[in-house]
CSV table of C-alpha atoms in Angstrom, one decimal:
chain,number,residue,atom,x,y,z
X,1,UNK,CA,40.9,-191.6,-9.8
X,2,UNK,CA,38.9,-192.2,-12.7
X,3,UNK,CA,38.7,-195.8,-12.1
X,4,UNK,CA,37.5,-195.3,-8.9
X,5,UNK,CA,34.8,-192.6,-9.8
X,6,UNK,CA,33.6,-195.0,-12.3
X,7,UNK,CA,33.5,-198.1,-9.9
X,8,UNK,CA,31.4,-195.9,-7.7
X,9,UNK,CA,29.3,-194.7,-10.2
X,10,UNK,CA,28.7,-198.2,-11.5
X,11,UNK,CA,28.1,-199.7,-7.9
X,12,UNK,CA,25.4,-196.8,-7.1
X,13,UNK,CA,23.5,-197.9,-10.6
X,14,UNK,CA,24.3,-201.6,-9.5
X,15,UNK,CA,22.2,-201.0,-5.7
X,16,UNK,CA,20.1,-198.4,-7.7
X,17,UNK,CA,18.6,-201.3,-9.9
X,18,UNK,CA,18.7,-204.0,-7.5
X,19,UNK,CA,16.4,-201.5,-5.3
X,20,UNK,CA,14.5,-201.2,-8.3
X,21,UNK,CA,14.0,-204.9,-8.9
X,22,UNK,CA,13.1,-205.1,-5.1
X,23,UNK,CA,10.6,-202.4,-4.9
X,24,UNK,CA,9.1,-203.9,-8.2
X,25,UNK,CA,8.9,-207.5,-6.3
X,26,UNK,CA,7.0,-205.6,-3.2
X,27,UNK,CA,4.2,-203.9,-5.4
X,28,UNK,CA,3.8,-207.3,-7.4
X,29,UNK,CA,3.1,-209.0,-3.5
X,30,UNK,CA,-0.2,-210.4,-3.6
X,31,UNK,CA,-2.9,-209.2,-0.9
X,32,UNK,CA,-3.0,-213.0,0.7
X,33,UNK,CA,0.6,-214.4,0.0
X,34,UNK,CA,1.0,-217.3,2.0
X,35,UNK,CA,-2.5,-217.6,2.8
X,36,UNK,CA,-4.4,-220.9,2.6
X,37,UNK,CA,-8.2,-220.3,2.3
X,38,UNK,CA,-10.2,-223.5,3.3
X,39,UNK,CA,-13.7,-223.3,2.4
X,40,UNK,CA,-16.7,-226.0,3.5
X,41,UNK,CA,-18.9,-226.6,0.6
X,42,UNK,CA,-20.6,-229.3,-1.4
X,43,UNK,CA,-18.3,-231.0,-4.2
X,44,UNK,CA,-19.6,-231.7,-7.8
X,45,UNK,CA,-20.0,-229.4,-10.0
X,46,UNK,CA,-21.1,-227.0,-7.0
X,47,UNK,CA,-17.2,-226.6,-6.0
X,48,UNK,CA,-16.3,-226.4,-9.8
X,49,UNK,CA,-18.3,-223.5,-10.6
X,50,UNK,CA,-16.2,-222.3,-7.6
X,51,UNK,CA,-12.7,-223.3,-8.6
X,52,UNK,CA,-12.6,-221.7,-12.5
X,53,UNK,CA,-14.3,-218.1,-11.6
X,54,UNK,CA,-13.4,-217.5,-8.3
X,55,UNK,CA,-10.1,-219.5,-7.1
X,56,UNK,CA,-7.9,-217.8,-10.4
X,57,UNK,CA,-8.7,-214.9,-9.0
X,58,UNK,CA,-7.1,-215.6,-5.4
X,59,UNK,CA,-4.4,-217.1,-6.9
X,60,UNK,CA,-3.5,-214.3,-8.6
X,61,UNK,CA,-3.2,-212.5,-5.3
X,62,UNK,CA,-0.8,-214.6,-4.1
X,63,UNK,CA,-3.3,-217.6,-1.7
X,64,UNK,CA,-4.4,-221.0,-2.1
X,65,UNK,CA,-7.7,-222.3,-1.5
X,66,UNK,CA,-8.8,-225.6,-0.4
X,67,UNK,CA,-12.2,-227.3,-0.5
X,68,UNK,CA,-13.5,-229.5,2.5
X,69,UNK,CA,-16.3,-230.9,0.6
X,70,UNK,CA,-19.8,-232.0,1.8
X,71,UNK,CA,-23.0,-231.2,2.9
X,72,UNK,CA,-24.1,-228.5,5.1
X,73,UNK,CA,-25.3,-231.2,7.4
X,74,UNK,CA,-21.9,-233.2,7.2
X,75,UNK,CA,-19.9,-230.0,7.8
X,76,UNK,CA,-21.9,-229.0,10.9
X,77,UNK,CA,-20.6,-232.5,12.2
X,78,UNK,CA,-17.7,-232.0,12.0
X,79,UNK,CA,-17.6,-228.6,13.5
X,80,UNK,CA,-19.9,-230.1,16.4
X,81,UNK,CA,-17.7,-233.1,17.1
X,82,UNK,CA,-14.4,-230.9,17.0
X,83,UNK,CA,-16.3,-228.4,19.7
X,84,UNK,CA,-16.0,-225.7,17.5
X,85,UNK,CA,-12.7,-226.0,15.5
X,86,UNK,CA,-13.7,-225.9,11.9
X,87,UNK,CA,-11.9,-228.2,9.4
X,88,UNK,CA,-12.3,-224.7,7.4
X,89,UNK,CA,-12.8,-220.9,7.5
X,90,UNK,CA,-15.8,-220.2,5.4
X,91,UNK,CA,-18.6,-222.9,5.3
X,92,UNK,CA,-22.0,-222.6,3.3
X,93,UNK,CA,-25.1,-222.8,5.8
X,94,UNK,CA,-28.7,-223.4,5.0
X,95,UNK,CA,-31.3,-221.6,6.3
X,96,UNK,CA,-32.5,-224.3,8.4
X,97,UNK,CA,-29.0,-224.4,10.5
X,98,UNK,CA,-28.6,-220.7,11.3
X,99,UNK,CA,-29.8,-221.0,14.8
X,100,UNK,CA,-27.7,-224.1,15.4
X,101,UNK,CA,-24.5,-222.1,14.5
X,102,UNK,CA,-25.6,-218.6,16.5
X,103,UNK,CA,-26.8,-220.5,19.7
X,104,UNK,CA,-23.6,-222.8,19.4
X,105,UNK,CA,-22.0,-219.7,18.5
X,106,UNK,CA,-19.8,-221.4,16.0
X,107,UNK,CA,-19.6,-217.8,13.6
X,108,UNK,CA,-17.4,-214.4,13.8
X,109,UNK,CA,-18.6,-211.2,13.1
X,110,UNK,CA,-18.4,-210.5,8.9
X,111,UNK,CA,-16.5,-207.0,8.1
X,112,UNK,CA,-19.3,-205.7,6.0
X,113,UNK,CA,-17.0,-202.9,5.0
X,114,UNK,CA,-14.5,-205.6,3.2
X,115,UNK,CA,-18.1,-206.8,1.0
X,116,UNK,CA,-18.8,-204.1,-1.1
X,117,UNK,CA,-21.2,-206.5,-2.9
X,118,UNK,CA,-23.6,-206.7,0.1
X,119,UNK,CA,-25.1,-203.6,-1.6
X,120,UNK,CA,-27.1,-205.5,-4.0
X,121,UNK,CA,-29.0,-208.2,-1.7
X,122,UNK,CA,-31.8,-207.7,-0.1
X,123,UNK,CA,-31.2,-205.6,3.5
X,124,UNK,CA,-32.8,-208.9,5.2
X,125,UNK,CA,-29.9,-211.1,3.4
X,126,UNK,CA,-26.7,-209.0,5.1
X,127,UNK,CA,-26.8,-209.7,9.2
X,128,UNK,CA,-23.5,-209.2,11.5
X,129,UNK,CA,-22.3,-213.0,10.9
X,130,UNK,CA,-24.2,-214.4,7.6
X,131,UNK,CA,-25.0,-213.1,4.4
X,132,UNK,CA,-26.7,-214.5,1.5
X,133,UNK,CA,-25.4,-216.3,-1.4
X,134,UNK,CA,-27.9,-217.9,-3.3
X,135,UNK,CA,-31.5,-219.6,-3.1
X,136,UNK,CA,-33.0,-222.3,-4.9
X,137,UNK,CA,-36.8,-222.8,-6.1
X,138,UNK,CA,-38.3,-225.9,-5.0
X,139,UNK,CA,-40.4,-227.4,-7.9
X,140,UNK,CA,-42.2,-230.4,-9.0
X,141,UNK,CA,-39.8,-231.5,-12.0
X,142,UNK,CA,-41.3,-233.5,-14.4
X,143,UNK,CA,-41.1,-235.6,-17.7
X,144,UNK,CA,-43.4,-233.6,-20.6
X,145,UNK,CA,-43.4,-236.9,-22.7
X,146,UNK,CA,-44.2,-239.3,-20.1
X,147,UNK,CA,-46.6,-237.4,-18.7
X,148,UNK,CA,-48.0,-237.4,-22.4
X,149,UNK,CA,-47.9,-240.8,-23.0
X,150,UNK,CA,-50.2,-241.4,-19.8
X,151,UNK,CA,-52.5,-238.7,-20.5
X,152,UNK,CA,-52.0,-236.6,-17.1
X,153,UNK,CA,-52.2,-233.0,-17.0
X,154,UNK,CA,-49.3,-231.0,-16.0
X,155,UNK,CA,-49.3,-231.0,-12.3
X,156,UNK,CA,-50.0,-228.2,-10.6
X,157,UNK,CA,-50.2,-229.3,-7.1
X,158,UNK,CA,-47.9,-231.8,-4.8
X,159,UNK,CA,-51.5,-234.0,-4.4
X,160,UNK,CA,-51.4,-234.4,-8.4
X,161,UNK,CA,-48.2,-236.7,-7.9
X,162,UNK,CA,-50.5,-239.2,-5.9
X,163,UNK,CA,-52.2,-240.2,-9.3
X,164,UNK,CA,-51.9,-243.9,-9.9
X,165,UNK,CA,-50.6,-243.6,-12.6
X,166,UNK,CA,-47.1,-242.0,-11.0
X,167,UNK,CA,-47.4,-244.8,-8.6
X,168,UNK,CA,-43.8,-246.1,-8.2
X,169,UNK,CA,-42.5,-243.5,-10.5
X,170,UNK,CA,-42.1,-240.7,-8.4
X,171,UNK,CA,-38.9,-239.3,-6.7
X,172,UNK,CA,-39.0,-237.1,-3.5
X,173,UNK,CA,-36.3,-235.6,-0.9
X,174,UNK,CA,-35.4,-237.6,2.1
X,175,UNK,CA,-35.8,-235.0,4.8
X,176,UNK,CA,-32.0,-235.4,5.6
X,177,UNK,CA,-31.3,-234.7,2.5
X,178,UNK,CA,-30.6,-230.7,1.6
X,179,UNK,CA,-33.8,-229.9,-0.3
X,180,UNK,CA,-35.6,-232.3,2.6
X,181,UNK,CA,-36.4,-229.7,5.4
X,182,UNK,CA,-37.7,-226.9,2.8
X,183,UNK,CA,-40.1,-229.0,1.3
X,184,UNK,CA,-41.2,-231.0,4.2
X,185,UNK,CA,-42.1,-227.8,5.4
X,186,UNK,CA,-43.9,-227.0,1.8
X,187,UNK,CA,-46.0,-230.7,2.2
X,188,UNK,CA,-46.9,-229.1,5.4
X,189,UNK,CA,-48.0,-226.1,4.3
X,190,UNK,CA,-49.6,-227.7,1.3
X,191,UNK,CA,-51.7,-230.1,3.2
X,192,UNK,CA,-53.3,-227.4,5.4
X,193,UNK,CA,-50.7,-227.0,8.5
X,194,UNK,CA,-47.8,-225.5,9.0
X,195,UNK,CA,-44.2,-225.2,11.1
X,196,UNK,CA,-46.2,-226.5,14.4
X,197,UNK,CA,-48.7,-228.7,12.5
X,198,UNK,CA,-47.0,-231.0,10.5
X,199,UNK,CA,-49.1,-234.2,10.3
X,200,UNK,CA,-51.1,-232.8,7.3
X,201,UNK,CA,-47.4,-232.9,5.0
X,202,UNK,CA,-46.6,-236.6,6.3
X,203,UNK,CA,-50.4,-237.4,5.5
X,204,UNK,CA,-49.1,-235.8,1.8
X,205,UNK,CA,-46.3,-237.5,1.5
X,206,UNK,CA,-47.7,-241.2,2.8
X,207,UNK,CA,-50.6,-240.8,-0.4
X,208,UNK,CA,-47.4,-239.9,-2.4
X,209,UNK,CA,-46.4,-243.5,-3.0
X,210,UNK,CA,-42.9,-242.4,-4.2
X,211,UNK,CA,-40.1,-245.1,-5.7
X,212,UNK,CA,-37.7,-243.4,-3.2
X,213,UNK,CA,-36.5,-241.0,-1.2
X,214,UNK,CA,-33.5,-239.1,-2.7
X,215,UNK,CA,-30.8,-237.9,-0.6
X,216,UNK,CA,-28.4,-236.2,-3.1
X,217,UNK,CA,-30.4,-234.0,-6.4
X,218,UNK,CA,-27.4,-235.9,-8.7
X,219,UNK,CA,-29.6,-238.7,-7.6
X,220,UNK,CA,-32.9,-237.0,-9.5
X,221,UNK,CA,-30.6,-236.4,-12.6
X,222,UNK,CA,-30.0,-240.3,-13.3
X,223,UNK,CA,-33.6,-241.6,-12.3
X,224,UNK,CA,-34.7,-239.5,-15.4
X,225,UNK,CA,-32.0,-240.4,-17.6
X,226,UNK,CA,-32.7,-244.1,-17.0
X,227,UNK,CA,-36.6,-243.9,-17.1
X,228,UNK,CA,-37.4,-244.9,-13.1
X,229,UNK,CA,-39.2,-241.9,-12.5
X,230,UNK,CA,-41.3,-239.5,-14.3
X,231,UNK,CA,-41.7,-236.9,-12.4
X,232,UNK,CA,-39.2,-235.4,-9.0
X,233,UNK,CA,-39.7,-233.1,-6.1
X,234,UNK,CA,-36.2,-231.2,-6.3
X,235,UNK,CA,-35.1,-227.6,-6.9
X,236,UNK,CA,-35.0,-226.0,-10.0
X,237,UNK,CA,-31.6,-226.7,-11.1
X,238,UNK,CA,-31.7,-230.3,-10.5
X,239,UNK,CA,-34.5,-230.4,-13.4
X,240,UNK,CA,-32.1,-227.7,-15.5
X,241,UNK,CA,-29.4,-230.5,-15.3
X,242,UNK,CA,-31.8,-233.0,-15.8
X,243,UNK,CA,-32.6,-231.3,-19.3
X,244,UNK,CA,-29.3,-230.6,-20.2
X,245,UNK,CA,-28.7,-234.5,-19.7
X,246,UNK,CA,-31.0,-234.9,-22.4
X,247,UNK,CA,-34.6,-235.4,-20.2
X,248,UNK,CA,-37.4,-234.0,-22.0
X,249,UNK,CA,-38.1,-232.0,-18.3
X,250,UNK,CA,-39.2,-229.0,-17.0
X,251,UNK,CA,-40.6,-227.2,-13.6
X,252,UNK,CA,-43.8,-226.4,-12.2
X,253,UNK,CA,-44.1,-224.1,-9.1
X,254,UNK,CA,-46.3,-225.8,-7.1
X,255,UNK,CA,-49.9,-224.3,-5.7
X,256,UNK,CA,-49.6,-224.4,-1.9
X,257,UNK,CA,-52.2,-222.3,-0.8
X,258,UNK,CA,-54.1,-218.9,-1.6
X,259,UNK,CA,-50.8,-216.9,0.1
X,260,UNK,CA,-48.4,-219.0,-1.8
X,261,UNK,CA,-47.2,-220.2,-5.3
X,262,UNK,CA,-44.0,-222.0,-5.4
X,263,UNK,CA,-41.1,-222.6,-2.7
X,264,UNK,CA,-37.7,-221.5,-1.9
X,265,UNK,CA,-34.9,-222.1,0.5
X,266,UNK,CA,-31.9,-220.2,1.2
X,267,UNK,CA,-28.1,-220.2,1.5
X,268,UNK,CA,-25.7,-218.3,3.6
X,269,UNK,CA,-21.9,-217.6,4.2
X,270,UNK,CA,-20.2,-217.8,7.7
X,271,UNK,CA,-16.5,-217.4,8.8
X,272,UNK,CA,-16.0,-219.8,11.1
X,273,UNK,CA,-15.0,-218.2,15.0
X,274,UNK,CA,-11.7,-220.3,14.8
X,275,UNK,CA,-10.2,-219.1,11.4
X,276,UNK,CA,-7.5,-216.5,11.5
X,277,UNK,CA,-7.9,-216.2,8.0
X,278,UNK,CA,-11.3,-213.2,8.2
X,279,UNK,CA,-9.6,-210.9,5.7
X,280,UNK,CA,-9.4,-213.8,3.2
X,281,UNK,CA,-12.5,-215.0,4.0
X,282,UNK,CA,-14.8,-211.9,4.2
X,283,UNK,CA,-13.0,-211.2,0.3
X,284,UNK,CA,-14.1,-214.6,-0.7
X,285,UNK,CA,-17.5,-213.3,0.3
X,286,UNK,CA,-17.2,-210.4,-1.9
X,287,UNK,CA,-16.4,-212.9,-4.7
X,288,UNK,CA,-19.2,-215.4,-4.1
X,289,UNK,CA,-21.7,-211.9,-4.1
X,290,UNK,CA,-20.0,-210.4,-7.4
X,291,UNK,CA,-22.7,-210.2,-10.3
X,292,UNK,CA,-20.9,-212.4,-13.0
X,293,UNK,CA,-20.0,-215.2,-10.7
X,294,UNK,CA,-23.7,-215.5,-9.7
X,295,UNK,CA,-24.9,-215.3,-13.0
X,296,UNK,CA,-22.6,-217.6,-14.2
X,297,UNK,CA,-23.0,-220.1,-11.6
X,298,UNK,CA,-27.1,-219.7,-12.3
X,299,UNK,CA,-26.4,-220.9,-15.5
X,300,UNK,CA,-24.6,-223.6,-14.6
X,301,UNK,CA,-26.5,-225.0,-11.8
X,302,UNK,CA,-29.6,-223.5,-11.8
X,303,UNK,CA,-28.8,-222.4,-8.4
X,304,UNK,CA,-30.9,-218.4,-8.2
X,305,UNK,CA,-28.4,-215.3,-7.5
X,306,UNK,CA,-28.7,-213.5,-4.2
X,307,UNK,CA,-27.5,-210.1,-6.6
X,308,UNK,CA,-30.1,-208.4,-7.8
X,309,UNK,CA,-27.7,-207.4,-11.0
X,310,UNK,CA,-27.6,-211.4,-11.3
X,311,UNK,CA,-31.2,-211.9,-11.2
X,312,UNK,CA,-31.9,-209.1,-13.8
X,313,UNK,CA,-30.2,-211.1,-16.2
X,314,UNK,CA,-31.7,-214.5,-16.1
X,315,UNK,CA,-33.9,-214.2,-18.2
X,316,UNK,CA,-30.9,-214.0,-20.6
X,317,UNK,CA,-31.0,-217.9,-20.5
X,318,UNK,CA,-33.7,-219.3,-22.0
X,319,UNK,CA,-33.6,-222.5,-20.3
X,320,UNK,CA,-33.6,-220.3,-17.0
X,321,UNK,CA,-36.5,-218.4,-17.8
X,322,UNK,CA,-38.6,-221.5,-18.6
X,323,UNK,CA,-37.7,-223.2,-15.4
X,324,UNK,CA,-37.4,-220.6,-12.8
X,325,UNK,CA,-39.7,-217.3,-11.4
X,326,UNK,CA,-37.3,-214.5,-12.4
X,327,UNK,CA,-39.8,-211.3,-11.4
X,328,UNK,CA,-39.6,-209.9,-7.8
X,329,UNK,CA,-43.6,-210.1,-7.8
X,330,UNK,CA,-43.2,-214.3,-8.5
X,331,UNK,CA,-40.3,-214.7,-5.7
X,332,UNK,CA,-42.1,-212.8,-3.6
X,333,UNK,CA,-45.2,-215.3,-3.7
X,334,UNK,CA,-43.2,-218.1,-2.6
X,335,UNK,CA,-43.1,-220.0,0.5
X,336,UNK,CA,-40.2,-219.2,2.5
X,337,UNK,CA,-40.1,-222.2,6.0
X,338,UNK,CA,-40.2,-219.8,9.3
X,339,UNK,CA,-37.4,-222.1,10.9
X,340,UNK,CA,-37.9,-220.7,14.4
X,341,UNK,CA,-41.8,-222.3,14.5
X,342,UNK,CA,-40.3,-225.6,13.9
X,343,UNK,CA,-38.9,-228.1,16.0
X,344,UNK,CA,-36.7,-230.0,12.8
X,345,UNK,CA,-35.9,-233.2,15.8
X,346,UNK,CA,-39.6,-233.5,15.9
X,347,UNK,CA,-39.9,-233.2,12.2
X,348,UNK,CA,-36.8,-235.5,11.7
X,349,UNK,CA,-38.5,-238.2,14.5
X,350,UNK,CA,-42.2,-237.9,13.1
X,351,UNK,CA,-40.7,-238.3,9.3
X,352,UNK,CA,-39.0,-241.6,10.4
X,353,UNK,CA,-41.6,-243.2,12.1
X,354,UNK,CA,-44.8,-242.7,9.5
X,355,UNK,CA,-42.6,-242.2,6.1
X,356,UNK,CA,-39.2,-243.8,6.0
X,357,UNK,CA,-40.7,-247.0,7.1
């Protein structure tokens, strides 16, 4: 009897602990066991910054996530020639593409009660099915000691770079490329037209006489290193990593009329209609939006936050605050292209047959 009363007693403690162990093994699930997150963004150091601050963090709820890498561009192909079946759940969108994806209606509705974050963007940079996720400053990036050497002033304006002396030496975006459309839109603007009127930015561009047209900013980063050019039309954080390469560089916002100093161009988030992965996707939005990462990945890439925390802080970097407008007043000042006044296959057709000749 005794036996068996300790045998019971034993087997409850035995099923009591095994519970225990199994109820311990629920509340250490993650949120997204199982789940692979595939996300469309550019590679490089761009999907680094991603992969240590963010991807830890998903991990540790129990997913995976995988990169398709490329350009905006490049991923929009791919959606386009698989009639809407993404490669991937979340992609990264330029301005210039949103009314591609809406009128193709390639995007979901975001749950803007799963981003939290939202709350410290700008109300114009939170919509139903893209939010905002970072913008870069389009500069004129330049070499202080060439510059120097040749006795030119600083430029101020894009018609400074047509000095002879920067003849051959001079390094601008092909309009395919991702800084191309924003400032194509900036020579535009610069040159006295606009959106509709764009002959004034290729009559800019033609007295330009650039070495090339780059197509990747990476591209920007070695012409400096090696001495081809002196001076680049590329985003701020090209010319950071440019400096931090060892280029005595640095950034002037360009002049573009009596409305506008300097020039900036947007990013954006959108879950893809054909993932059944929104819960994972709308958290990796909350991620992307989160103060630290976007300070961090400022610091890294030169690349300005979308969170106003984020931008508070930038000023933190001395390298940032020389190269970038940090106050609201500056940012506000800046040329921002009204993609719906432009017609980018007439741009695209006009820009091939009178510059990339």
């Amino acid at each position: 009897m005794k036996y068996r009363k300790s045998f019971i007693a034993t087997s409850v403690a035995m099923a009591l602990g095994v519970g225990s162990v199994l109820a311990t093994g629920a509340s250490l699930a993650g949120e997204f066991d199982g789940v692979t997150l595939k996300v469309g963004t550019w590679g490089g150091s761009w999907k680094e910054n991603i992969v240590n601050v963010i991807v830890p963090k998903f991990e540790a709820e129990g997913g995976t996530i995988e990169f398709v890498t490329g350009s905006p561009q490049a991923n929009l192909a791919k959606l386009i020639a698989g009639r809407g079946k993404a490669p991937f759940d979340i992609m990264e969108i330029l301005d210039a593409q949103i009314q591609d994806f809406r009128s193709a209606e390639f995007l979901q509705p975001l749950s803007l009660d799963a981003i939290p974050n939202k709350a410290h963007l700008e109300d114009w940079q939170v919509s139903d099915d893209t939010i905002g996720s970072w913008f870069t400053q389009e500069t004129i990036c330049y070499n202080k000691d060439k510059f120097a050497e040749l006795g030119i002033e600083p430029p101020k304006t894009y018609s400074d770079l047509a000095n002879p002396k920067l003849e051959g030496r001079l390094s601008i975006p092909d309009i395919t490329s991702g800084g191309g459309l924003a400032n194509f839109g900036a020579f535009a603007h610069a040159g006295g037209g606009d959106e509709a009127n764009i002959q004034p930015g290729l009559d800019l561009v033609k007295s330009m006489n650039a070495l090339k047209f780059w197509s990747r900013g990476g591209e920007v980063v070695t012409q400096f290193q090696s001495g081809d050019v002196y001076a680049a039309v590329v985003h701020a954080g090209w010319c950071v990593r440019a400096k931090n390469a060892g280029s005595n560089v640095t950034t002037v916002h360009p002049y573009i009329n009596d409305q506008h100093t300097g020039v900036h161009k947007h990013g954006w988030l959108g879950i893809m209609k054909s993932s059944e992965n929104a819960a994972a996707a709308n958290w990796f939005i909350n991620e992307y939006l989160d103060a630290g990462f976007q300070f961090e990945f400022a610091t890294k890439s030169g690349v300005v936050p979308v969170n106003k925390e984020a931008i508070g802080r930038l000023s933190e970097d001395p390298v940032l605050d020389e190269m970038l407008q940090t106050s609201s007043e500056e940012i506000s000042q800046q040329l921002r292209i009204d993609y719906s006044k432009a017609d980018i296959a007439d741009w695209t057709d006009q820009w091939n047959r009178s510059v990339a000749q």
